[in-house]
mmCIF file of N, CA and C in Angstrom:
data_model
loop_
_atom_site.group_PDB
_atom_site.id
_atom_site.type_symbol
_atom_site.label_atom_id
_atom_site.label_comp_id
_atom_site.label_asym_id
_atom_site.label_seq_id
_atom_site.Cartn_x
_atom_site.Cartn_y
_atom_site.Cartn_z
ATOM 1 N N MET M 1 0.815 -1.205 0.000
ATOM 2 C CA MET M 1 0.000 0.000 0.000
ATOM 3 C C MET M 1 0.856 1.264 0.000
ATOM 4 N N ASP M 2 2.060 1.210 0.597
ATOM 5 C CA ASP M 2 2.898 2.405 0.637
ATOM 6 C C ASP M 2 3.284 2.853 -0.765
ATOM 7 N N GLY M 3 3.585 1.893 -1.647
ATOM 8 C CA GLY M 3 3.941 2.246 -3.019
ATOM 9 C C GLY M 3 2.787 2.916 -3.730
ATOM 10 N N PHE M 4 1.581 2.387 -3.532
ATOM 11 C CA PHE M 4 0.405 2.979 -4.161
ATOM 12 C C PHE M 4 0.161 4.371 -3.604
ATOM 13 N N LYS M 5 0.313 4.535 -2.295
ATOM 14 C CA LYS M 5 0.124 5.845 -1.665
ATOM 15 C C LYS M 5 1.131 6.848 -2.221
ATOM 16 N N ASN M 6 2.393 6.440 -2.348
ATOM 17 C CA ASN M 6 3.411 7.333 -2.898
ATOM 18 C C ASN M 6 3.118 7.680 -4.349
ATOM 19 N N PHE M 7 2.599 6.719 -5.111
ATOM 20 C CA PHE M 7 2.234 6.987 -6.506
ATOM 21 C C PHE M 7 1.147 8.049 -6.579
ATOM 22 N N LEU M 8 0.163 7.952 -5.705
ATOM 23 C CA LEU M 8 -0.959 8.893 -5.741
ATOM 24 C C LEU M 8 -0.543 10.321 -5.420
ATOM 25 N N PHE M 9 0.469 10.474 -4.577
ATOM 26 C CA PHE M 9 0.767 11.805 -4.080
ATOM 27 C C PHE M 9 2.048 12.406 -4.632
ATOM 28 N N ARG M 10 2.622 11.865 -5.659
ATOM 29 C CA ARG M 10 3.768 12.513 -6.293
ATOM 30 C C ARG M 10 3.340 12.965 -7.680
ATOM 31 N N GLY M 11 3.946 13.997 -8.171
ATOM 32 C CA GLY M 11 3.563 14.530 -9.469
ATOM 33 C C GLY M 11 4.496 14.032 -10.554
ATOM 34 N N ASN M 12 3.938 13.486 -11.624
ATOM 35 C CA ASN M 12 4.735 13.115 -12.784
ATOM 36 C C ASN M 12 3.829 13.001 -14.000
ATOM 37 N N LEU M 13 4.392 12.601 -15.102
ATOM 38 C CA LEU M 13 3.656 12.562 -16.363
ATOM 39 C C LEU M 13 2.514 11.563 -16.337
ATOM 40 N N VAL M 14 2.707 10.433 -15.679
ATOM 41 C CA VAL M 14 1.645 9.423 -15.603
ATOM 42 C C VAL M 14 0.448 9.985 -14.846
ATOM 43 N N ASP M 15 0.720 10.671 -13.765
ATOM 44 C CA ASP M 15 -0.373 11.276 -12.997
ATOM 45 C C ASP M 15 -1.139 12.297 -13.837
ATOM 46 N N LEU M 16 -0.415 13.057 -14.637
ATOM 47 C CA LEU M 16 -1.058 14.032 -15.505
ATOM 48 C C LEU M 16 -1.958 13.341 -16.528
ATOM 49 N N ALA M 17 -1.486 12.236 -17.092
ATOM 50 C CA ALA M 17 -2.295 11.484 -18.062
ATOM 51 C C ALA M 17 -3.561 10.950 -17.406
ATOM 52 N N VAL M 18 -3.435 10.442 -16.197
ATOM 53 C CA VAL M 18 -4.608 9.954 -15.463
ATOM 54 C C VAL M 18 -5.581 11.099 -15.231
ATOM 55 N N ALA M 19 -5.061 12.270 -14.877
ATOM 56 C CA ALA M 19 -5.919 13.435 -14.633
ATOM 57 C C ALA M 19 -6.681 13.845 -15.888
ATOM 58 N N VAL M 20 -6.019 13.773 -17.052
ATOM 59 C CA VAL M 20 -6.694 14.133 -18.306
ATOM 60 C C VAL M 20 -7.826 13.157 -18.588
ATOM 61 N N ILE M 21 -7.568 11.875 -18.373
ATOM 62 C CA ILE M 21 -8.616 10.866 -18.614
ATOM 63 C C ILE M 21 -9.792 11.078 -17.674
ATOM 64 N N ILE M 22 -9.495 11.301 -16.400
ATOM 65 C CA ILE M 22 -10.572 11.525 -15.437
ATOM 66 C C ILE M 22 -11.316 12.817 -15.757
ATOM 67 N N GLY M 23 -10.582 13.848 -16.166
ATOM 68 C CA GLY M 23 -11.227 15.112 -16.538
ATOM 69 C C GLY M 23 -12.162 14.962 -17.715
ATOM 70 N N THR M 24 -11.760 14.143 -18.696
ATOM 71 C CA THR M 24 -12.628 13.884 -19.846
ATOM 72 C C THR M 24 -13.902 13.183 -19.407
ATOM 73 N N ALA M 25 -13.759 12.222 -18.504
ATOM 74 C CA ALA M 25 -14.940 11.515 -17.996
ATOM 75 C C ALA M 25 -15.853 12.472 -17.235
ATOM 76 N N PHE M 26 -15.252 13.355 -16.415
ATOM 77 C CA PHE M 26 -16.054 14.337 -15.700
ATOM 78 C C PHE M 26 -16.766 15.265 -16.678
ATOM 79 N N GLY M 27 -16.081 15.619 -17.758
ATOM 80 C CA GLY M 27 -16.701 16.479 -18.769
ATOM 81 C C GLY M 27 -17.951 15.856 -19.361
ATOM 82 N N ALA M 28 -17.891 14.558 -19.657
ATOM 83 C CA ALA M 28 -19.063 13.864 -20.199
ATOM 84 C C ALA M 28 -20.202 13.844 -19.185
ATOM 85 N N VAL M 29 -19.868 13.613 -17.927
ATOM 86 C CA VAL M 29 -20.894 13.597 -16.879
ATOM 87 C C VAL M 29 -21.519 14.979 -16.730
ATOM 88 N N VAL M 30 -20.699 16.011 -16.734
ATOM 89 C CA VAL M 30 -21.211 17.371 -16.576
ATOM 90 C C VAL M 30 -22.070 17.777 -17.769
ATOM 91 N N THR M 31 -21.665 17.379 -18.971
ATOM 92 C CA THR M 31 -22.473 17.683 -20.156
ATOM 93 C C THR M 31 -23.851 17.038 -20.041
ATOM 94 N N ALA M 32 -23.886 15.771 -19.639
ATOM 95 C CA ALA M 32 -25.168 15.087 -19.467
ATOM 96 C C ALA M 32 -25.989 15.749 -18.371
ATOM 97 N N PHE M 33 -25.330 16.145 -17.292
ATOM 98 C CA PHE M 33 -26.033 16.808 -16.187
ATOM 99 C C PHE M 33 -26.613 18.143 -16.627
ATOM 100 N N THR M 34 -25.848 18.911 -17.401
ATOM 101 C CA THR M 34 -26.325 20.203 -17.903
ATOM 102 C C THR M 34 -27.523 20.017 -18.826
ATOM 103 N N GLU M 35 -27.459 19.025 -19.703
ATOM 104 C CA GLU M 35 -28.592 18.746 -20.593
ATOM 105 C C GLU M 35 -29.821 18.343 -19.785
ATOM 106 N N TRP M 36 -29.599 17.555 -18.725
ATOM 107 C CA TRP M 36 -30.718 17.140 -17.884
ATOM 108 C C TRP M 36 -31.329 18.350 -17.180
ATOM 109 N N LEU M 37 -30.471 19.267 -16.677
ATOM 110 C CA LEU M 37 -30.985 20.466 -16.020
ATOM 111 C C LEU M 37 -31.789 21.331 -16.986
ATOM 112 N N THR M 38 -31.320 21.445 -18.228
ATOM 113 C CA THR M 38 -32.043 22.261 -19.219
ATOM 114 C C THR M 38 -33.385 21.628 -19.553
ATOM 115 N N SER M 39 -33.464 20.304 -19.500
ATOM 116 C CA SER M 39 -34.731 19.649 -19.798
ATOM 117 C C SER M 39 -35.753 19.885 -18.695
ATOM 118 N N LEU M 40 -35.323 20.279 -17.511
ATOM 119 C CA LEU M 40 -36.238 20.540 -16.396
ATOM 120 C C LEU M 40 -36.843 21.935 -16.445
ATOM 121 N N LEU M 41 -36.298 22.812 -17.296
ATOM 122 C CA LEU M 41 -36.828 24.172 -17.397
ATOM 123 C C LEU M 41 -38.243 24.133 -17.966
ATOM 124 N N PRO M 42 -39.089 25.092 -17.573
ATOM 125 C CA PRO M 42 -40.454 25.130 -18.109
ATOM 126 C C PRO M 42 -40.444 25.380 -19.620
ATOM 127 N N PRO M 43 -41.500 24.989 -20.318
ATOM 128 C CA PRO M 43 -41.551 25.190 -21.777
ATOM 129 C C PRO M 43 -41.336 26.652 -22.141
ATOM 130 N N GLY M 44 -40.519 26.885 -23.136
ATOM 131 C CA GLY M 44 -40.224 28.232 -23.603
ATOM 132 C C GLY M 44 -39.029 28.852 -22.898
ATOM 133 N N ALA M 45 -38.723 28.418 -21.675
ATOM 134 C CA ALA M 45 -37.593 28.985 -20.939
ATOM 135 C C ALA M 45 -36.272 28.504 -21.516
ATOM 136 N N ASP M 46 -36.271 27.352 -22.168
ATOM 137 C CA ASP M 46 -35.021 26.818 -22.702
ATOM 138 C C ASP M 46 -34.603 27.509 -23.997
ATOM 139 N N ASP M 47 -35.442 28.420 -24.518
ATOM 140 C CA ASP M 47 -35.056 29.171 -25.716
ATOM 141 C C ASP M 47 -33.840 30.050 -25.448
ATOM 142 N N VAL M 48 -33.671 30.475 -24.203
ATOM 143 C CA VAL M 48 -32.529 31.306 -23.840
ATOM 144 C C VAL M 48 -31.243 30.507 -24.001
ATOM 145 N N PHE M 49 -31.310 29.203 -23.705
ATOM 146 C CA PHE M 49 -30.131 28.351 -23.762
ATOM 147 C C PHE M 49 -30.102 27.488 -25.015
ATOM 148 N N SER M 50 -30.881 27.841 -25.996
ATOM 149 C CA SER M 50 -30.932 27.051 -27.220
ATOM 150 C C SER M 50 -29.570 27.018 -27.899
ATOM 151 N N ALA M 51 -29.162 25.834 -28.341
ATOM 152 C CA ALA M 51 -27.875 25.679 -29.014
ATOM 153 C C ALA M 51 -27.910 26.265 -30.423
ATOM 154 N N ASP M 52 -29.088 26.697 -30.881
ATOM 155 C CA ASP M 52 -29.208 27.265 -32.222
ATOM 156 C C ASP M 52 -28.683 28.696 -32.289
ATOM 157 N N THR M 53 -28.550 29.343 -31.153
ATOM 158 C CA THR M 53 -28.067 30.729 -31.147
ATOM 159 C C THR M 53 -26.647 30.767 -30.593
ATOM 160 N N TYR M 54 -25.868 31.771 -31.037
ATOM 161 C CA TYR M 54 -24.502 31.912 -30.531
ATOM 162 C C TYR M 54 -24.507 32.183 -29.029
ATOM 163 N N GLY M 55 -25.426 33.022 -28.582
ATOM 164 C CA GLY M 55 -25.521 33.322 -27.155
ATOM 165 C C GLY M 55 -25.877 32.085 -26.357
ATOM 166 N N GLY M 56 -26.754 31.245 -26.907
ATOM 167 C CA GLY M 56 -27.139 30.005 -26.234
ATOM 168 C C GLY M 56 -25.974 29.052 -26.110
ATOM 169 N N ARG M 57 -25.180 28.925 -27.174
ATOM 170 C CA ARG M 57 -24.003 28.050 -27.113
ATOM 171 C C ARG M 57 -23.007 28.569 -26.086
ATOM 172 N N PHE M 58 -22.845 29.890 -26.060
ATOM 173 C CA PHE M 58 -21.928 30.486 -25.091
ATOM 174 C C PHE M 58 -22.417 30.235 -23.667
ATOM 175 N N MET M 59 -23.704 30.467 -23.426
ATOM 176 C CA MET M 59 -24.263 30.246 -22.087
ATOM 177 C C MET M 59 -24.128 28.785 -21.676
ATOM 178 N N ASN M 60 -24.378 27.850 -22.592
ATOM 179 C CA ASN M 60 -24.221 26.429 -22.283
ATOM 180 C C ASN M 60 -22.773 26.118 -21.919
ATOM 181 N N ALA M 61 -21.843 26.702 -22.659
ATOM 182 C CA ALA M 61 -20.425 26.466 -22.376
ATOM 183 C C ALA M 61 -20.031 27.045 -21.018
ATOM 184 N N VAL M 62 -20.541 28.242 -20.698
ATOM 185 C CA VAL M 62 -20.222 28.866 -19.408
ATOM 186 C C VAL M 62 -20.796 28.036 -18.261
ATOM 187 N N ILE M 63 -22.054 27.618 -18.402
ATOM 188 C CA ILE M 63 -22.682 26.812 -17.355
ATOM 189 C C ILE M 63 -21.938 25.490 -17.182
ATOM 190 N N ALA M 64 -21.597 24.840 -18.292
ATOM 191 C CA ALA M 64 -20.865 23.573 -18.215
ATOM 192 C C ALA M 64 -19.505 23.779 -17.561
ATOM 193 N N PHE M 65 -18.823 24.883 -17.903
ATOM 194 C CA PHE M 65 -17.513 25.167 -17.309
ATOM 195 C C PHE M 65 -17.620 25.381 -15.802
ATOM 196 N N VAL M 66 -18.597 26.158 -15.370
ATOM 197 C CA VAL M 66 -18.750 26.443 -13.936
ATOM 198 C C VAL M 66 -19.068 25.161 -13.177
ATOM 199 N N ILE M 67 -19.960 24.355 -13.723
ATOM 200 C CA ILE M 67 -20.299 23.092 -13.063
ATOM 201 C C ILE M 67 -19.090 22.173 -13.037
ATOM 202 N N LEU M 68 -18.378 22.069 -14.144
ATOM 203 C CA LEU M 68 -17.196 21.211 -14.200
ATOM 204 C C LEU M 68 -16.127 21.689 -13.222
ATOM 205 N N ALA M 69 -15.887 22.988 -13.171
ATOM 206 C CA ALA M 69 -14.886 23.518 -12.249
ATOM 207 C C ALA M 69 -15.281 23.231 -10.802
ATOM 208 N N ALA M 70 -16.556 23.386 -10.474
ATOM 209 C CA ALA M 70 -17.018 23.110 -9.109
ATOM 210 C C ALA M 70 -16.871 21.632 -8.768
ATOM 211 N N VAL M 71 -17.235 20.757 -9.698
ATOM 212 C CA VAL M 71 -17.118 19.317 -9.456
ATOM 213 C C VAL M 71 -15.663 18.933 -9.260
ATOM 214 N N VAL M 72 -14.786 19.397 -10.128
ATOM 215 C CA VAL M 72 -13.365 19.058 -10.014
ATOM 216 C C VAL M 72 -12.796 19.608 -8.709
ATOM 217 N N TYR M 73 -13.146 20.835 -8.360
ATOM 218 C CA TYR M 73 -12.600 21.435 -7.142
ATOM 219 C C TYR M 73 -13.071 20.696 -5.891
ATOM 220 N N PHE M 74 -14.395 20.495 -5.777
ATOM 221 C CA PHE M 74 -14.926 19.918 -4.547
ATOM 222 C C PHE M 74 -14.768 18.406 -4.453
ATOM 223 N N LEU M 75 -14.734 17.704 -5.570
ATOM 224 C CA LEU M 75 -14.642 16.243 -5.521
ATOM 225 C C LEU M 75 -13.254 15.698 -5.822
ATOM 226 N N VAL M 76 -12.350 16.528 -6.353
ATOM 227 C CA VAL M 76 -11.004 16.039 -6.660
ATOM 228 C C VAL M 76 -9.948 16.838 -5.897
ATOM 229 N N VAL M 77 -9.908 18.151 -6.087
ATOM 230 C CA VAL M 77 -8.828 18.970 -5.535
ATOM 231 C C VAL M 77 -8.871 19.009 -4.006
ATOM 232 N N THR M 78 -10.016 19.321 -3.433
ATOM 233 C CA THR M 78 -10.116 19.433 -1.978
ATOM 234 C C THR M 78 -9.775 18.116 -1.272
ATOM 235 N N PRO M 79 -10.354 16.967 -1.662
ATOM 236 C CA PRO M 79 -9.959 15.715 -1.000
ATOM 237 C C PRO M 79 -8.486 15.378 -1.219
ATOM 238 N N TYR M 80 -7.940 15.685 -2.409
ATOM 239 C CA TYR M 80 -6.528 15.409 -2.683
ATOM 240 C C TYR M 80 -5.625 16.208 -1.750
ATOM 241 N N VAL M 81 -5.923 17.485 -1.574
ATOM 242 C CA VAL M 81 -5.096 18.339 -0.717
ATOM 243 C C VAL M 81 -5.163 17.844 0.729
ATOM 244 N N LYS M 82 -6.364 17.479 1.192
ATOM 245 C CA LYS M 82 -6.506 16.990 2.570
ATOM 246 C C LYS M 82 -5.763 15.670 2.760
ATOM 247 N N ALA M 83 -5.884 14.750 1.793
ATOM 248 C CA ALA M 83 -5.199 13.464 1.908
ATOM 249 C C ALA M 83 -3.690 13.646 1.838
ATOM 250 N N LYS M 84 -3.222 14.519 0.966
ATOM 251 C CA LYS M 84 -1.785 14.754 0.848
ATOM 252 C C LYS M 84 -1.233 15.332 2.138
ATOM 253 N N GLU M 85 -1.948 16.253 2.749
ATOM 254 C CA GLU M 85 -1.492 16.842 4.005
ATOM 255 C C GLU M 85 -1.511 15.803 5.128
ATOM 256 N N LYS M 86 -2.461 14.872 5.075
ATOM 257 C CA LYS M 86 -2.545 13.829 6.096
ATOM 258 C C LYS M 86 -1.359 12.865 6.002
ATOM 259 N N PHE M 87 -1.030 12.444 4.784
ATOM 260 C CA PHE M 87 0.024 11.454 4.596
ATOM 261 C C PHE M 87 1.416 12.079 4.480
ATOM 262 N N PHE M 88 1.497 13.293 3.970
ATOM 263 C CA PHE M 88 2.770 13.986 3.796
ATOM 264 C C PHE M 88 2.648 15.388 4.376
ATOM 265 N N PRO M 89 2.674 15.502 5.714
ATOM 266 C CA PRO M 89 2.473 16.822 6.332
ATOM 267 C C PRO M 89 3.590 17.800 5.955
ATOM 268 N N SER M 90 3.225 19.059 5.887
ATOM 269 C CA SER M 90 4.193 20.115 5.599
ATOM 270 C C SER M 90 5.146 20.248 6.777
ATOM 271 N N PRO M 91 6.395 20.597 6.506
ATOM 272 C CA PRO M 91 7.322 20.775 7.625
ATOM 273 C C PRO M 91 6.901 21.942 8.499
ATOM 274 N N ALA M 92 7.222 21.827 9.774
ATOM 275 C CA ALA M 92 6.869 22.889 10.717
ATOM 276 C C ALA M 92 7.612 24.169 10.347
ATOM 277 N N PRO M 93 6.980 25.303 10.563
ATOM 278 C CA PRO M 93 7.663 26.554 10.230
ATOM 279 C C PRO M 93 8.898 26.725 11.104
ATOM 280 N N GLY M 94 9.889 27.371 10.578
ATOM 281 C CA GLY M 94 11.136 27.572 11.296
ATOM 282 C C GLY M 94 12.307 27.294 10.376
ATOM 283 N N THR M 95 13.478 27.234 10.960
ATOM 284 C CA THR M 95 14.688 27.006 10.182
ATOM 285 C C THR M 95 14.803 25.522 9.856
ATOM 286 N N PRO M 96 15.008 25.158 8.597
ATOM 287 C CA PRO M 96 15.166 23.747 8.247
ATOM 288 C C PRO M 96 16.392 23.152 8.942
ATOM 289 N N GLU M 97 16.328 21.833 9.186
ATOM 290 C CA GLU M 97 17.402 21.156 9.914
ATOM 291 C C GLU M 97 18.752 21.278 9.212
ATOM 292 N N ASP M 98 18.769 21.214 7.896
ATOM 293 C CA ASP M 98 20.050 21.278 7.190
ATOM 294 C C ASP M 98 20.719 22.646 7.359
ATOM 295 N N ILE M 99 19.921 23.703 7.452
ATOM 296 C CA ILE M 99 20.490 25.035 7.667
ATOM 297 C C ILE M 99 21.085 25.125 9.066
ATOM 298 N N VAL M 100 20.373 24.576 10.064
ATOM 299 C CA VAL M 100 20.886 24.582 11.431
ATOM 300 C C VAL M 100 22.194 23.805 11.489
ATOM 301 N N LEU M 101 22.237 22.639 10.837
ATOM 302 C CA LEU M 101 23.448 21.820 10.817
ATOM 303 C C LEU M 101 24.604 22.551 10.141
ATOM 304 N N LEU M 102 24.342 23.194 9.028
ATOM 305 C CA LEU M 102 25.392 23.952 8.344
ATOM 306 C C LEU M 102 25.922 25.099 9.205
ATOM 307 N N LYS M 103 25.056 25.756 9.941
ATOM 308 C CA LYS M 103 25.498 26.838 10.827
ATOM 309 C C LYS M 103 26.383 26.292 11.949
ATOM 310 N N GLU M 104 26.009 25.117 12.476
ATOM 311 C CA GLU M 104 26.836 24.511 13.523
ATOM 312 C C GLU M 104 28.214 24.141 12.977
ATOM 313 N N ILE M 105 28.258 23.590 11.777
ATOM 314 C CA ILE M 105 29.543 23.238 11.155
ATOM 315 C C ILE M 105 30.381 24.494 10.935
ATOM 316 N N ARG M 106 29.758 25.568 10.459
ATOM 317 C CA ARG M 106 30.477 26.831 10.245
ATOM 318 C C ARG M 106 31.060 27.346 11.541
ATOM 319 N N ASP M 107 30.264 27.297 12.598
ATOM 320 C CA ASP M 107 30.737 27.796 13.889
ATOM 321 C C ASP M 107 31.900 26.947 14.413
ATOM 322 N N LEU M 108 31.814 25.618 14.266
ATOM 323 C CA LEU M 108 32.918 24.743 14.690
ATOM 324 C C LEU M 108 34.183 24.992 13.902
ATOM 325 N N LEU M 109 34.039 25.165 12.584
ATOM 326 C CA LEU M 109 35.212 25.420 11.740
ATOM 327 C C LEU M 109 35.837 26.777 12.064
ATOM 328 N N SER M 110 35.031 27.761 12.317
ATOM 329 C CA SER M 110 35.596 29.081 12.631
ATOM 330 C C SER M 110 36.262 29.059 14.007
ATOM 331 N N ALA M 111 35.766 28.236 14.928
ATOM 332 C CA ALA M 111 36.395 28.125 16.250
ATOM 333 C C ALA M 111 37.732 27.402 16.150
ATOM 334 N N GLN M 112 37.886 26.468 15.210
ATOM 335 C CA GLN M 112 39.102 25.687 15.058
ATOM 336 C C GLN M 112 40.140 26.380 14.176
ATOM 337 N N ALA M 113 39.758 27.357 13.432
ATOM 338 C CA ALA M 113 40.671 28.035 12.510
ATOM 339 C C ALA M 113 41.738 28.790 13.296
ATOM 340 N N PRO M 114 43.022 28.734 12.817
ATOM 341 C CA PRO M 114 44.064 29.473 13.526
ATOM 342 C C PRO M 114 43.851 30.978 13.342
ATOM 343 N N ARG M 115 44.236 31.724 14.343
ATOM 344 C CA ARG M 115 44.019 33.174 14.286
ATOM 345 C C ARG M 115 45.288 33.914 14.217
#
């Protein structure tokens, strides 16, 4: 499981390819959802969103984009960030250990240097 966990939380080309595939699938779901929502509008109200007009196509694209962005943010990005922080916590604020170690080495070397 550790290997799978590390795969999920590191960034590379394979992860990007997986994200594109999942994004395409989400796009299809959002398109179907948008069409379903438009079918629920009362008769005559869907003329505003008709695909026959340029404004209607634009409005459909904007609505689909907003829904897709919300779905990706709330169902993918937010859980990913929380899981990543849980498994790979950010270092505590302060001076990193390597800087502290380097300062100690510098101080020891300067104390040993002939004057």
